[in-house]
Short mmCIF file of C-alpha atoms in Angstrom, two decimals:
data_model
loop_
_atom_site.label_atom_id
_atom_site.label_comp_id
_atom_site.label_asym_id
_atom_site.label_seq_id
_atom_site.Cartn_x
_atom_site.Cartn_y
_atom_site.Cartn_z
CA MET A 696 14.28 -18.26 -13.60
CA ILE A 697 16.03 -18.39 -16.94
CA GLN A 698 14.15 -20.33 -19.58
CA THR A 699 15.53 -22.03 -22.62
CA GLU A 700 14.16 -21.19 -26.03
CA ALA A 701 12.55 -24.62 -26.25
CA THR A 702 10.26 -23.99 -23.26
CA LEU A 703 9.27 -20.46 -24.26
CA PRO A 704 5.48 -20.30 -24.22
CA ALA A 705 3.43 -18.78 -26.97
CA ILE A 706 2.76 -15.64 -24.91
CA ARG A 707 6.36 -14.66 -25.60
CA ARG A 708 6.43 -13.60 -29.23
CA ASN A 709 10.11 -13.09 -29.62
CA GLY A 710 12.69 -11.92 -27.17
CA LEU A 711 10.96 -10.06 -24.36
CA GLU A 712 7.90 -8.94 -26.27
CA LEU A 713 4.63 -10.27 -24.85
CA ASP A 714 1.42 -11.13 -26.62
CA VAL A 715 -0.62 -8.88 -24.35
CA GLU A 716 -3.95 -9.80 -25.91
CA ARG A 717 -3.33 -13.44 -25.05
CA ILE A 718 -2.33 -12.52 -21.53
CA ARG A 719 -5.42 -10.33 -21.10
CA ALA A 720 -7.63 -13.23 -22.09
CA ASP A 721 -6.35 -15.10 -19.02
CA PHE A 722 -7.78 -12.42 -16.69
CA PRO A 723 -11.59 -12.57 -16.71
CA ILE A 724 -11.99 -9.37 -14.68
CA LEU A 725 -10.40 -7.33 -17.48
CA GLN A 726 -13.57 -7.94 -19.52
CA ARG A 727 -15.62 -5.95 -17.01
CA GLN A 728 -17.31 -2.68 -17.78
CA ILE A 729 -17.11 0.03 -15.13
CA ARG A 730 -19.74 2.75 -15.38
CA GLY A 731 -20.37 1.73 -18.96
CA LYS A 732 -16.69 1.89 -19.95
CA PRO A 733 -14.15 -0.92 -20.32
CA LEU A 734 -12.17 -1.34 -17.11
CA VAL A 735 -8.67 0.17 -17.21
CA TYR A 736 -7.03 -1.30 -14.15
CA LEU A 737 -4.03 0.78 -13.05
CA ASP A 738 -4.00 0.00 -9.32
CA ASN A 739 -1.64 -2.95 -9.49
CA ALA A 740 0.65 -1.73 -6.74
CA ALA A 741 -2.32 -2.09 -4.38
CA THR A 742 -3.28 -5.52 -5.65
CA SER A 743 -3.00 -7.32 -8.96
CA GLN A 744 -5.75 -9.14 -10.82
CA LYS A 745 -5.80 -12.94 -10.91
CA PRO A 746 -5.48 -15.20 -13.96
CA LEU A 747 -7.74 -18.19 -14.59
CA ALA A 748 -4.86 -20.51 -13.71
CA VAL A 749 -4.93 -19.18 -10.12
CA LEU A 750 -8.72 -19.17 -9.82
CA ASP A 751 -8.87 -22.71 -11.21
CA ALA A 752 -6.13 -24.04 -8.95
CA MET A 753 -7.93 -22.76 -5.86
CA GLU A 754 -11.32 -24.02 -6.98
CA ARG A 755 -9.91 -27.40 -7.94
CA TYR A 756 -8.33 -27.68 -4.50
CA TYR A 757 -11.66 -27.03 -2.77
CA ARG A 758 -13.60 -29.27 -5.15
CA GLU A 759 -11.23 -32.22 -5.21
CA THR A 760 -8.62 -32.16 -2.48
CA ASN A 761 -9.80 -30.10 0.50
CA ALA A 762 -8.38 -31.45 3.78
CA ASN A 763 -6.20 -30.19 6.59
CA VAL A 764 -2.47 -30.42 6.04
CA HIS A 765 0.23 -32.18 8.09
CA ARG A 766 -2.38 -34.02 10.16
CA GLY A 767 -4.47 -36.68 8.50
CA VAL A 768 -3.27 -40.04 7.30
CA HIS A 769 -6.06 -40.19 4.76
CA THR A 770 -5.60 -39.68 1.04
CA LEU A 771 -7.06 -36.18 0.85
CA SER A 772 -4.83 -34.88 3.61
CA GLU A 773 -1.80 -36.41 1.95
CA GLU A 774 -2.70 -34.80 -1.37
CA ALA A 775 -3.46 -31.42 0.22
CA THR A 776 -0.15 -31.51 2.09
CA ALA A 777 1.73 -32.41 -1.08
CA GLN A 778 0.14 -29.55 -3.05
CA TYR A 779 0.64 -27.08 -0.21
CA GLU A 780 4.32 -27.99 0.14
CA ALA A 781 4.82 -28.07 -3.62
CA ALA A 782 3.67 -24.43 -3.72
CA ARG A 783 6.33 -23.60 -1.13
CA GLY A 784 8.91 -25.23 -3.36
CA LYS A 785 7.77 -23.15 -6.34
CA VAL A 786 8.11 -19.92 -4.36
CA ALA A 787 11.53 -20.97 -3.08
CA ALA A 788 12.77 -21.61 -6.61
CA PHE A 789 11.18 -18.37 -7.85
CA ILE A 790 13.21 -16.22 -5.45
CA GLY A 791 16.38 -18.30 -5.58
CA ALA A 792 16.14 -19.61 -2.02
CA CYS A 793 18.49 -22.46 -1.17
CA CYS A 794 15.62 -24.66 -0.06
CA PRO A 795 11.85 -24.63 0.61
CA LYS A 796 12.32 -24.60 4.38
CA GLU A 797 13.52 -21.00 4.14
CA VAL A 798 10.07 -19.98 2.89
CA ILE A 799 7.64 -19.20 5.72
CA TRP A 800 3.99 -18.67 4.82
CA THR A 801 2.40 -15.68 6.46
CA ARG A 802 -0.92 -13.89 6.05
CA ASN A 803 0.70 -11.07 4.07
CA ALA A 804 3.91 -9.08 3.86
CA THR A 805 2.91 -7.05 6.91
CA GLU A 806 2.77 -10.21 8.99
CA ALA A 807 6.12 -11.31 7.57
CA LEU A 808 7.73 -8.02 8.65
CA ASN A 809 6.09 -8.26 12.05
CA LEU A 810 7.35 -11.82 12.40
CA VAL A 811 10.93 -10.59 12.12
CA ALA A 812 10.28 -7.65 14.47
CA TYR A 813 8.62 -9.80 17.12
CA SER A 814 10.66 -12.97 16.87
CA TRP A 815 14.15 -11.92 15.79
CA GLY A 816 13.77 -8.41 17.18
CA ARG A 817 12.75 -9.36 20.70
CA ALA A 818 15.56 -11.89 20.93
CA ASN A 819 18.28 -9.68 19.48
CA ILE A 820 17.49 -5.99 19.98
CA LYS A 821 18.56 -4.46 23.26
CA ARG A 822 18.50 -0.99 24.78
CA GLY A 823 20.87 1.29 22.88
CA ASP A 824 20.85 -0.82 19.71
CA ARG A 825 19.92 0.95 16.49
CA ILE A 826 17.67 -0.07 13.60
CA LEU A 827 18.17 1.70 10.30
CA LEU A 828 15.18 2.34 8.04
CA THR A 829 14.55 4.80 5.21
CA GLU A 830 12.21 7.75 4.82
CA MET A 831 10.39 6.00 1.99
CA GLU A 832 9.11 2.99 3.94
CA HIS A 833 5.55 1.74 3.81
CA HIS A 834 3.86 1.85 7.24
CA SER A 835 4.28 -1.93 7.46
CA ASN A 836 8.08 -1.58 7.51
CA LEU A 837 7.96 1.32 9.95
CA VAL A 838 5.34 0.73 12.64
CA PRO A 839 6.62 -2.75 13.75
CA TRP A 840 10.04 -1.17 14.36
CA GLN A 841 8.50 1.74 16.28
CA ILE A 842 6.78 -0.81 18.52
CA LEU A 843 10.00 -2.81 18.97
CA ALA A 844 12.01 0.36 19.68
CA ALA A 845 9.50 1.50 22.31
CA GLU A 846 9.60 -1.93 23.97
CA SER A 847 13.34 -2.46 23.87
CA GLY A 848 14.74 1.05 24.20
CA ALA A 849 16.39 0.79 20.78
CA GLU A 850 16.74 3.80 18.48
CA LEU A 851 15.51 4.21 14.92
CA ASP A 852 17.52 5.96 12.21
CA PHE A 853 16.40 6.89 8.72
CA VAL A 854 18.21 7.21 5.41
CA PRO A 855 17.01 10.57 4.01
CA MET A 856 15.84 11.17 0.45
CA THR A 857 16.76 13.57 -2.32
CA ASP A 858 14.10 15.86 -3.81
CA ASP A 859 13.70 13.50 -6.75
CA GLY A 860 13.04 10.48 -4.56
CA LEU A 861 16.38 8.71 -4.38
CA LEU A 862 17.95 7.54 -1.13
CA ARG A 863 20.90 9.60 0.11
CA LEU A 864 23.28 6.65 0.19
CA ASP A 865 26.15 9.03 0.93
CA HIS A 866 24.73 9.05 4.49
CA LEU A 867 25.08 5.27 4.92
CA ASP A 868 28.57 5.41 6.42
CA ARG A 869 27.34 7.72 9.16
CA LEU A 870 24.04 5.88 9.73
CA LEU A 871 25.41 2.35 9.85
CA THR A 872 26.91 2.61 13.33
CA PRO A 873 28.54 -0.18 15.33
CA ARG A 874 25.25 -0.39 17.28
CA THR A 875 23.13 -0.81 14.14
CA LYS A 876 21.78 -4.36 14.23
CA LEU A 877 19.41 -4.26 11.29
CA PHE A 878 18.94 -2.31 8.07
CA ALA A 879 15.34 -2.75 6.90
CA PHE A 880 14.40 -1.11 3.60
CA THR A 881 12.15 -1.37 0.61
CA ALA A 882 13.53 -2.72 -2.66
CA ALA A 883 11.11 -0.50 -4.60
CA SER A 884 9.08 2.41 -3.26
CA ASN A 885 5.32 1.95 -3.50
CA VAL A 886 4.90 5.72 -3.94
CA LEU A 887 7.95 7.03 -5.77
CA GLY A 888 8.59 3.91 -7.81
CA THR A 889 12.28 4.26 -6.95
CA LEU A 890 14.26 1.06 -7.43
CA ASN A 891 16.82 0.98 -4.64
CA PRO A 892 20.26 -0.57 -5.17
CA VAL A 893 19.65 -3.54 -2.85
CA LYS A 894 22.98 -5.22 -3.43
CA GLU A 895 25.02 -2.11 -2.72
CA MET A 896 22.97 -1.26 0.38
CA THR A 897 23.26 -4.84 1.64
CA ALA A 898 27.03 -4.88 1.21
CA ALA A 899 27.32 -1.64 3.20
CA ALA A 900 25.13 -3.03 5.99
CA HIS A 901 27.04 -6.29 6.20
CA LYS A 902 30.33 -4.44 6.30
CA ALA A 903 29.01 -2.60 9.35
CA GLY A 904 27.84 -5.85 10.94
CA ALA A 905 24.10 -5.30 10.48
CA LEU A 906 21.59 -7.76 9.07
CA VAL A 907 19.41 -6.82 6.10
CA LEU A 908 15.64 -7.15 5.77
CA VAL A 909 14.16 -6.24 2.40
CA ASP A 910 10.53 -5.31 1.85
CA ALA A 911 10.13 -6.71 -1.65
CA CYS A 912 6.38 -6.20 -2.12
CA GLN A 913 6.91 -4.00 -5.18
CA ALA A 914 9.91 -5.96 -6.49
CA VAL A 915 9.16 -9.70 -6.46
CA PRO A 916 5.99 -9.32 -8.61
CA HIS A 917 7.75 -7.17 -11.18
CA MET A 918 11.33 -8.28 -11.82
CA PRO A 919 13.71 -11.20 -11.33
CA VAL A 920 14.75 -11.40 -7.66
CA ASP A 921 17.38 -13.81 -6.37
CA VAL A 922 17.91 -13.70 -2.61
CA GLN A 923 21.26 -15.46 -2.76
CA ASP A 924 22.60 -13.17 -5.43
CA LEU A 925 21.45 -10.13 -3.44
CA ASP A 926 23.05 -11.69 -0.35
CA ILE A 927 20.27 -10.39 1.92
CA ASP A 928 19.15 -11.97 5.21
CA PHE A 929 15.35 -11.61 5.26
CA MET A 930 12.79 -10.71 2.62
CA ALA A 931 9.05 -10.10 2.86
CA PHE A 932 6.46 -9.98 0.08
CA SER A 933 2.79 -10.61 -0.48
CA GLY A 934 1.00 -13.01 -2.81
CA HIS A 935 -1.87 -10.80 -3.89
CA LYS A 936 0.36 -8.26 -5.67
CA MET A 937 1.83 -11.01 -7.89
CA LEU A 938 -1.32 -12.55 -9.40
CA GLY A 939 -2.00 -14.68 -6.31
CA PRO A 940 -4.84 -14.53 -3.79
CA THR A 941 -5.05 -12.36 -0.69
CA SER A 942 -4.18 -13.71 2.78
CA ILE A 943 -0.95 -15.37 1.71
CA GLY A 944 2.42 -13.74 2.12
CA VAL A 945 5.99 -14.88 2.43
CA LEU A 946 8.86 -14.37 4.78
CA TRP A 947 12.07 -15.69 3.38
CA GLY A 948 15.01 -15.88 5.77
CA ARG A 949 18.45 -17.44 5.84
CA ARG A 950 17.94 -20.78 7.51
CA GLU A 951 20.57 -20.36 10.23
CA LEU A 952 18.86 -17.12 11.30
CA LEU A 953 15.39 -18.67 11.22
CA ASN A 954 16.64 -21.70 13.16
CA ALA A 955 18.03 -19.50 15.91
CA MET A 956 14.85 -17.45 16.25
CA PRO A 957 12.12 -18.17 18.81
CA PRO A 958 8.64 -18.90 17.42
CA PHE A 959 6.29 -16.06 16.51
CA MET A 960 2.94 -17.55 17.51
CA GLY A 961 2.20 -20.67 19.53
CA GLY A 962 -0.32 -23.36 18.66
CA GLY A 963 -0.80 -26.43 16.55
CA ASP A 964 1.57 -27.40 13.74
CA MET A 965 4.45 -25.31 15.10
CA ILE A 966 5.29 -27.83 17.83
CA ARG A 967 7.09 -31.13 18.00
CA GLU A 968 6.09 -32.08 21.55
CA VAL A 969 3.67 -30.41 23.91
CA HIS A 970 3.50 -31.01 27.66
CA LEU A 971 1.39 -29.15 30.17
CA ARG A 972 4.14 -26.75 31.18
CA GLU A 973 6.54 -26.76 28.24
CA SER A 974 6.84 -27.61 24.57
CA ARG A 975 9.47 -28.22 21.93
CA TRP A 976 9.25 -26.49 18.60
CA ASN A 977 8.83 -28.02 15.21
CA GLU A 978 11.58 -27.61 12.64
CA LEU A 979 11.62 -25.08 9.80
CA PRO A 980 9.48 -23.84 8.21
CA TRP A 981 6.58 -25.06 10.36
CA LYS A 982 8.03 -23.59 13.57
CA PHE A 983 6.64 -20.26 12.37
CA GLU A 984 3.32 -21.54 11.06
CA ALA A 985 0.96 -22.00 13.99
CA GLY A 986 -2.56 -23.24 13.30
CA THR A 987 -4.28 -24.31 10.10
CA PRO A 988 -2.68 -22.26 7.33
CA ALA A 989 -4.15 -20.65 4.20
CA ILE A 990 -3.91 -23.87 2.18
CA ALA A 991 -5.91 -22.90 -0.91
CA GLU A 992 -4.18 -19.52 -0.98
CA ALA A 993 -0.72 -21.10 -0.86
CA ILE A 994 -1.72 -23.38 -3.74
CA GLY A 995 -3.12 -20.35 -5.58
CA LEU A 996 0.15 -18.50 -5.11
CA GLY A 997 2.00 -21.54 -6.43
CA ALA A 998 -0.13 -21.32 -9.59
CA ALA A 999 0.61 -17.59 -9.84
CA VAL A 1000 4.34 -18.32 -9.66
CA ASP A 1001 3.95 -20.92 -12.42
CA TYR A 1002 2.20 -18.30 -14.55
CA LEU A 1003 4.88 -15.66 -13.97
CA GLN A 1004 7.63 -18.22 -14.62
CA GLU A 1005 5.98 -19.11 -17.90
CA VAL A 1006 5.90 -15.48 -18.98
CA GLY A 1007 9.38 -14.85 -17.59
CA MET A 1008 10.17 -12.14 -15.07
CA ASP A 1009 12.61 -10.44 -17.42
CA ALA A 1010 9.73 -10.03 -19.89
CA VAL A 1011 7.36 -8.76 -17.16
CA HIS A 1012 9.97 -6.20 -16.14
CA ALA A 1013 10.58 -5.16 -19.74
CA VAL A 1014 6.89 -4.62 -20.52
CA GLU A 1015 6.42 -2.54 -17.35
CA ARG A 1016 9.45 -0.41 -18.09
CA GLU A 1017 8.15 0.30 -21.54
CA LEU A 1018 4.68 1.23 -20.27
CA THR A 1019 6.13 3.38 -17.49
CA GLY A 1020 8.48 5.19 -19.84
CA TYR A 1021 5.61 5.83 -22.25
CA ALA A 1022 3.28 7.05 -19.48
CA TYR A 1023 6.00 9.26 -17.97
CA GLU A 1024 6.70 10.91 -21.30
CA ARG A 1025 3.02 11.59 -21.93
CA MET A 1026 2.12 12.70 -18.39
CA ALA A 1027 5.00 15.10 -17.82
CA PRO A 1028 3.74 17.79 -20.29
CA ILE A 1029 0.21 17.95 -18.78
CA GLU A 1030 -0.18 21.41 -17.34
CA GLY A 1031 -0.02 21.51 -13.55
CA LEU A 1032 0.95 17.84 -13.28
CA LYS A 1033 3.94 17.00 -11.13
CA ILE A 1034 5.39 13.50 -11.03
CA LEU A 1035 6.90 12.37 -7.72
CA GLY A 1036 10.15 10.45 -7.69
CA PRO A 1037 12.93 9.80 -10.16
CA GLY A 1038 12.96 9.67 -13.94
CA PRO A 1039 11.72 6.56 -15.73
CA GLU A 1040 15.12 4.89 -15.89
CA LYS A 1041 15.36 4.58 -12.10
CA ARG A 1042 11.81 3.53 -11.35
CA GLY A 1043 9.58 0.46 -11.40
CA GLY A 1044 6.14 0.22 -12.97
CA LEU A 1045 4.31 3.02 -11.19
CA ILE A 1046 3.89 6.78 -11.32
CA SER A 1047 2.57 8.90 -8.46
CA PHE A 1048 1.63 12.50 -9.15
CA VAL A 1049 -0.21 15.59 -8.03
CA LEU A 1050 -2.24 17.70 -10.41
CA GLY A 1051 -2.51 21.40 -9.63
CA GLY A 1052 -5.56 22.23 -7.55
CA ALA A 1053 -7.27 18.89 -8.09
CA HIS A 1054 -7.22 16.79 -4.93
CA PRO A 1055 -6.00 13.20 -5.54
CA HIS A 1056 -9.35 11.86 -4.37
CA ASP A 1057 -11.16 13.96 -6.92
CA ILE A 1058 -8.76 12.79 -9.62
CA ALA A 1059 -9.41 9.15 -8.70
CA ALA A 1060 -13.18 9.68 -8.53
CA ALA A 1061 -13.24 11.44 -11.88
CA LEU A 1062 -11.08 8.73 -13.52
CA ASP A 1063 -13.36 6.08 -12.01
CA SER A 1064 -16.27 7.67 -13.85
CA MET A 1065 -14.29 6.90 -17.03
CA GLY A 1066 -13.68 3.27 -15.99
CA ILE A 1067 -10.06 3.92 -14.92
CA ALA A 1068 -8.94 2.57 -11.53
CA ILE A 1069 -6.03 4.32 -9.82
CA ARG A 1070 -5.09 4.86 -6.17
CA ALA A 1071 -5.37 8.12 -4.27
CA GLY A 1072 -4.24 8.96 -0.76
CA HIS A 1073 -0.98 8.54 1.11
CA HIS A 1074 -0.54 4.90 0.02
CA CYS A 1075 0.35 3.86 3.57
CA ALA A 1076 3.44 6.07 3.39
CA GLN A 1077 2.43 9.16 5.35
CA PRO A 1078 5.97 10.14 6.46
CA LEU A 1079 7.11 10.14 2.83
CA HIS A 1080 4.31 12.52 1.89
CA GLU A 1081 5.24 14.71 4.86
CA CYS A 1082 8.81 14.83 3.52
CA TYR A 1083 7.46 16.28 0.30
CA GLY A 1084 4.99 18.56 2.05
CA ILE A 1085 1.92 17.13 0.33
CA PRO A 1086 -1.06 15.49 2.07
CA ALA A 1087 -1.70 12.90 -0.61
CA SER A 1088 -0.96 11.86 -4.17
CA ALA A 1089 -2.54 9.91 -7.01
CA ARG A 1090 -0.86 6.78 -8.33
CA ALA A 1091 -1.12 4.79 -11.54
CA SER A 1092 0.63 1.41 -11.42
CA PHE A 1093 1.13 -1.05 -14.25
CA TYR A 1094 1.41 -4.79 -14.71
CA LEU A 1095 2.00 -7.27 -17.49
CA TYR A 1096 -1.58 -7.09 -18.82
CA ASN A 1097 -1.68 -3.30 -19.27
CA THR A 1098 -1.42 -1.68 -22.70
CA LYS A 1099 -0.36 1.60 -24.24
CA ALA A 1100 -4.00 2.15 -25.22
CA GLU A 1101 -4.83 2.08 -21.50
CA VAL A 1102 -2.10 4.62 -20.82
CA ASP A 1103 -3.65 6.77 -23.56
CA ALA A 1104 -7.04 6.52 -21.79
CA LEU A 1105 -5.39 7.67 -18.56
CA ILE A 1106 -3.74 10.62 -20.29
CA ALA A 1107 -7.01 11.68 -21.94
CA GLY A 1108 -8.72 11.46 -18.54
CA LEU A 1109 -6.04 13.53 -16.83
CA GLN A 1110 -6.21 16.21 -19.52
CA LYS A 1111 -9.97 16.43 -19.04
CA ILE A 1112 -9.56 16.70 -15.26
CA ALA A 1113 -6.90 19.39 -15.58
CA GLU A 1114 -9.30 21.38 -17.73
CA TYR A 1115 -12.31 20.74 -15.51
CA PHE A 1116 -10.65 21.72 -12.25
CA GLY A 1117 -8.95 24.62 -13.95
CA VAL A 1118 -5.49 23.80 -12.69
CA MET B 1423 -17.70 13.47 -14.30
CA ASP B 1424 -21.20 14.37 -13.14
CA LEU B 1425 -20.00 13.59 -9.62
CA TYR B 1426 -19.16 17.24 -9.44
CA ALA B 1427 -22.09 19.58 -9.87
CA GLU B 1428 -21.23 23.14 -10.89
CA GLU B 1429 -22.10 24.40 -7.43
CA ILE B 1430 -19.69 22.02 -5.72
CA LEU B 1431 -16.87 22.96 -8.05
CA ASP B 1432 -17.62 26.62 -7.40
CA HIS B 1433 -17.43 26.16 -3.62
CA TYR B 1434 -14.23 24.13 -4.08
CA LYS B 1435 -12.50 26.75 -6.19
CA ASN B 1436 -13.88 29.74 -4.28
CA PRO B 1437 -14.59 28.53 -0.78
CA ARG B 1438 -16.64 30.89 1.39
CA HIS B 1439 -15.46 31.64 4.92
CA PHE B 1440 -12.00 30.22 4.20
CA GLY B 1441 -9.39 31.54 6.60
CA HIS B 1442 -9.39 32.58 10.23
CA LEU B 1443 -11.58 34.60 12.63
CA GLU B 1444 -10.19 37.45 14.71
CA HIS B 1445 -11.34 36.09 18.07
CA PRO B 1446 -12.97 32.69 17.73
CA THR B 1447 -14.85 31.32 20.73
CA LEU B 1448 -14.08 27.76 19.72
CA THR B 1449 -11.51 26.15 17.48
CA TYR B 1450 -11.64 22.52 16.48
CA HIS B 1451 -9.26 20.57 14.28
CA ASP B 1452 -10.08 17.22 12.72
CA SER B 1453 -8.61 15.05 9.99
CA ASN B 1454 -9.40 12.08 7.85
CA PRO B 1455 -6.42 9.73 8.01
CA PHE B 1456 -7.69 7.78 5.01
CA CYS B 1457 -7.03 10.61 2.56
CA GLY B 1458 -5.07 13.13 4.60
CA ASP B 1459 -7.83 15.75 4.54
CA GLU B 1460 -7.66 18.27 7.37
CA ILE B 1461 -10.05 20.91 8.60
CA THR B 1462 -9.80 23.54 11.29
CA LEU B 1463 -13.15 25.03 12.16
CA GLU B 1464 -13.39 28.32 14.05
CA LEU B 1465 -16.66 29.46 15.57
CA LYS B 1466 -17.66 32.76 17.11
CA ILE B 1467 -20.51 32.19 19.52
CA GLU B 1468 -22.71 34.82 21.20
CA ASP B 1469 -25.88 34.13 23.17
CA ASN B 1470 -25.71 30.47 22.23
CA LYS B 1471 -25.78 31.36 18.55
CA ILE B 1472 -23.13 31.07 15.84
CA VAL B 1473 -22.43 34.64 14.83
CA ASP B 1474 -19.46 33.90 12.59
CA ALA B 1475 -17.44 30.94 11.41
CA ALA B 1476 -14.43 30.11 9.25
CA PHE B 1477 -12.51 27.05 8.14
CA SER B 1478 -8.99 26.29 6.97
CA GLY B 1479 -6.97 23.22 6.00
CA HIS B 1480 -6.88 21.15 2.85
CA GLY B 1481 -9.24 18.64 1.38
CA CYS B 1482 -10.89 17.28 -1.72
CA ALA B 1483 -13.68 19.03 -3.59
CA ILE B 1484 -16.37 17.22 -1.62
CA SER B 1485 -15.02 17.99 1.86
CA ARG B 1486 -14.18 21.59 0.99
CA ALA B 1487 -17.53 22.28 -0.64
CA ALA B 1488 -19.28 20.65 2.31
CA ALA B 1489 -17.40 22.95 4.73
CA SER B 1490 -18.06 26.05 2.66
CA MET B 1491 -21.77 25.28 2.24
CA MET B 1492 -22.20 24.22 5.85
CA ILE B 1493 -20.76 27.46 7.21
CA ASP B 1494 -23.06 29.49 4.94
CA GLU B 1495 -25.91 27.66 6.59
CA ILE B 1496 -24.90 27.60 10.28
CA ILE B 1497 -24.20 31.31 10.74
CA GLY B 1498 -27.10 32.75 12.69
CA LYS B 1499 -28.34 29.38 13.91
CA PRO B 1500 -28.67 28.54 17.62
CA LEU B 1501 -26.39 25.83 19.03
CA SER B 1502 -29.44 23.87 20.19
CA GLU B 1503 -30.55 23.47 16.57
CA LEU B 1504 -27.06 22.61 15.28
CA LYS B 1505 -26.65 19.92 17.92
CA GLU B 1506 -29.52 18.10 16.23
CA TRP B 1507 -27.94 18.18 12.74
CA THR B 1508 -27.31 14.83 11.07
CA LYS B 1509 -25.66 13.81 7.85
CA ASP B 1510 -28.93 14.52 6.04
CA GLU B 1511 -28.46 18.28 6.38
CA ILE B 1512 -25.03 18.09 4.73
CA LEU B 1513 -26.11 15.71 1.98
CA ASP B 1514 -29.07 17.99 1.22
CA LEU B 1515 -26.70 20.93 0.93
CA LEU B 1516 -24.37 19.02 -1.40
CA GLY B 1517 -27.31 17.81 -3.43
CA ILE B 1518 -25.41 14.90 -5.00
CA GLU B 1519 -25.29 11.17 -4.52
CA VAL B 1520 -22.35 10.49 -2.17
CA GLY B 1521 -21.08 6.91 -2.21
CA PRO B 1522 -19.72 5.10 0.85
CA VAL B 1523 -16.08 5.87 0.01
CA ARG B 1524 -16.60 9.63 -0.18
CA MET B 1525 -19.03 9.82 2.74
CA LYS B 1526 -16.16 10.49 5.16
CA CYS B 1527 -15.03 13.43 3.01
CA ALA B 1528 -18.55 14.85 2.93
CA LEU B 1529 -19.07 14.52 6.66
CA LEU B 1530 -15.70 15.73 7.98
CA PRO B 1531 -16.90 19.36 8.38
CA LEU B 1532 -20.10 18.18 10.09
CA LYS B 1533 -18.09 16.05 12.50
CA ALA B 1534 -15.90 19.05 13.36
CA MET B 1535 -18.93 21.30 13.82
CA LYS B 1536 -20.82 18.84 16.01
CA VAL B 1537 -17.85 18.20 18.29
CA ALA B 1538 -17.37 21.96 18.57
CA VAL B 1539 -20.97 22.87 19.39
CA TRP B 1540 -21.34 20.04 21.85
CA GLY B 1541 -18.56 21.79 23.74
CA LEU B 1542 -15.93 19.12 23.34
CA ALA B 1543 -13.46 21.45 21.66
CA ASP B 1544 -11.09 23.56 23.68
CA GLU B 1545 -12.14 27.14 24.13
CA THR B 1546 -9.67 29.21 22.19
CA GLU B 1547 -7.57 31.58 24.15
CA GLU B 1548 -7.43 35.19 23.06
CA ARG B 1549 -4.96 35.46 20.25
#
């Protein structure tokens, strides 16, 4: 992940500063007008926009190489397989995996989390076992465990939160019981923006004998992540939040764990031998990849990883921190506006808020009329909103192509809304 | 921000019939999981007519204005007529263009009212 000065691309001016105008030129959608205004896209935590490099890679695949992978002996199939597996290698290197076989392609992060719940969970979780989660989880890292708990008779525990959106890690000793088999938590909250101390939480879990699954959907796209350095056991993330296409996600797992797990879905590609009454499974990673996979999407994600590597994840993180700090400082004084979660130094590139009497949906609709795209609702984290006693919130989330001028547009819009709704 | 006509904002900020009835005949609660909007509709029914109504809960400007305007309209109307209401009656009341995303907000009060008058809601016990 670390680049030498010699390979630094022109989009890095000096140090961590990015040439944002050059980056913006790589994203055709950013030229769009929305309701007669230039698009200000601040819904990156929901999905990111895609650079030309990704669009081109996918189109080139369909124009020049399209074939099924791992099957044909013809040239196209060989080329498609090579590109598809090369993308896996890029992702593996990007997250510091020991080898490509630890990278399992899934449809999205939700499927990756479900894969662990269904495959590892069914084989390892018994009545009376405990699974530790947190109160800030996205529904995708909550509902699969509810289903598993109901099936197996296991119990769920939750790390509580402070009022300013930090996890109460002082409760870990109590919550990591001898029966706790898994600690599954988000690296970065998609609502509060909180960056959780993954390493510290992992060490505590391991000390108690539990495995660690990290939902890294809001981390991998935004900062350097190294699974070996973090010493975690499983990690899930999605491609579409990191400049890649939809319908491709990743489960990374330690290979000895993945090897010991039963398959998730049965079908073609995941088998070595099939007889009428029994089969033998393929080796990693294909054991978990039944059926024709999302080939173009994997290749597209590979191109997205190349793009992010070229920019440098430390630079992406730095630009987001700067934008978030700037937005935080300018939003906080708006009358009636309340920011959820911790101060800017402990958060990633997003800010969720409520604004007096204006419902989040009305805020989002009003901003949309000014060309500004944000998210409104419970962001698939209903329990978290219940904790704070609010039905919904509005969220602005940033990425490497956003600018301070766009933050200024957001602020001007919010001031207008505050006035209009008389908050 | 022409999405919000003056009248809608007025109903949002000063909703009519917001609160509870003394002895409602029917109470129906509904929600929109997409945005977390919630409405509780209380109806007082005599001789198959709505004689009074109230709503409570929380929602966006569109859903709140729709509830407030709808209740203004349904008081005094026979159940037989209200059973025939469609989304057109609500959209006429709102008098604005409602896109597909906000349609659920606009129609939440109607959904609650229709379920209630078709007799699917529990009859409220004396409180």
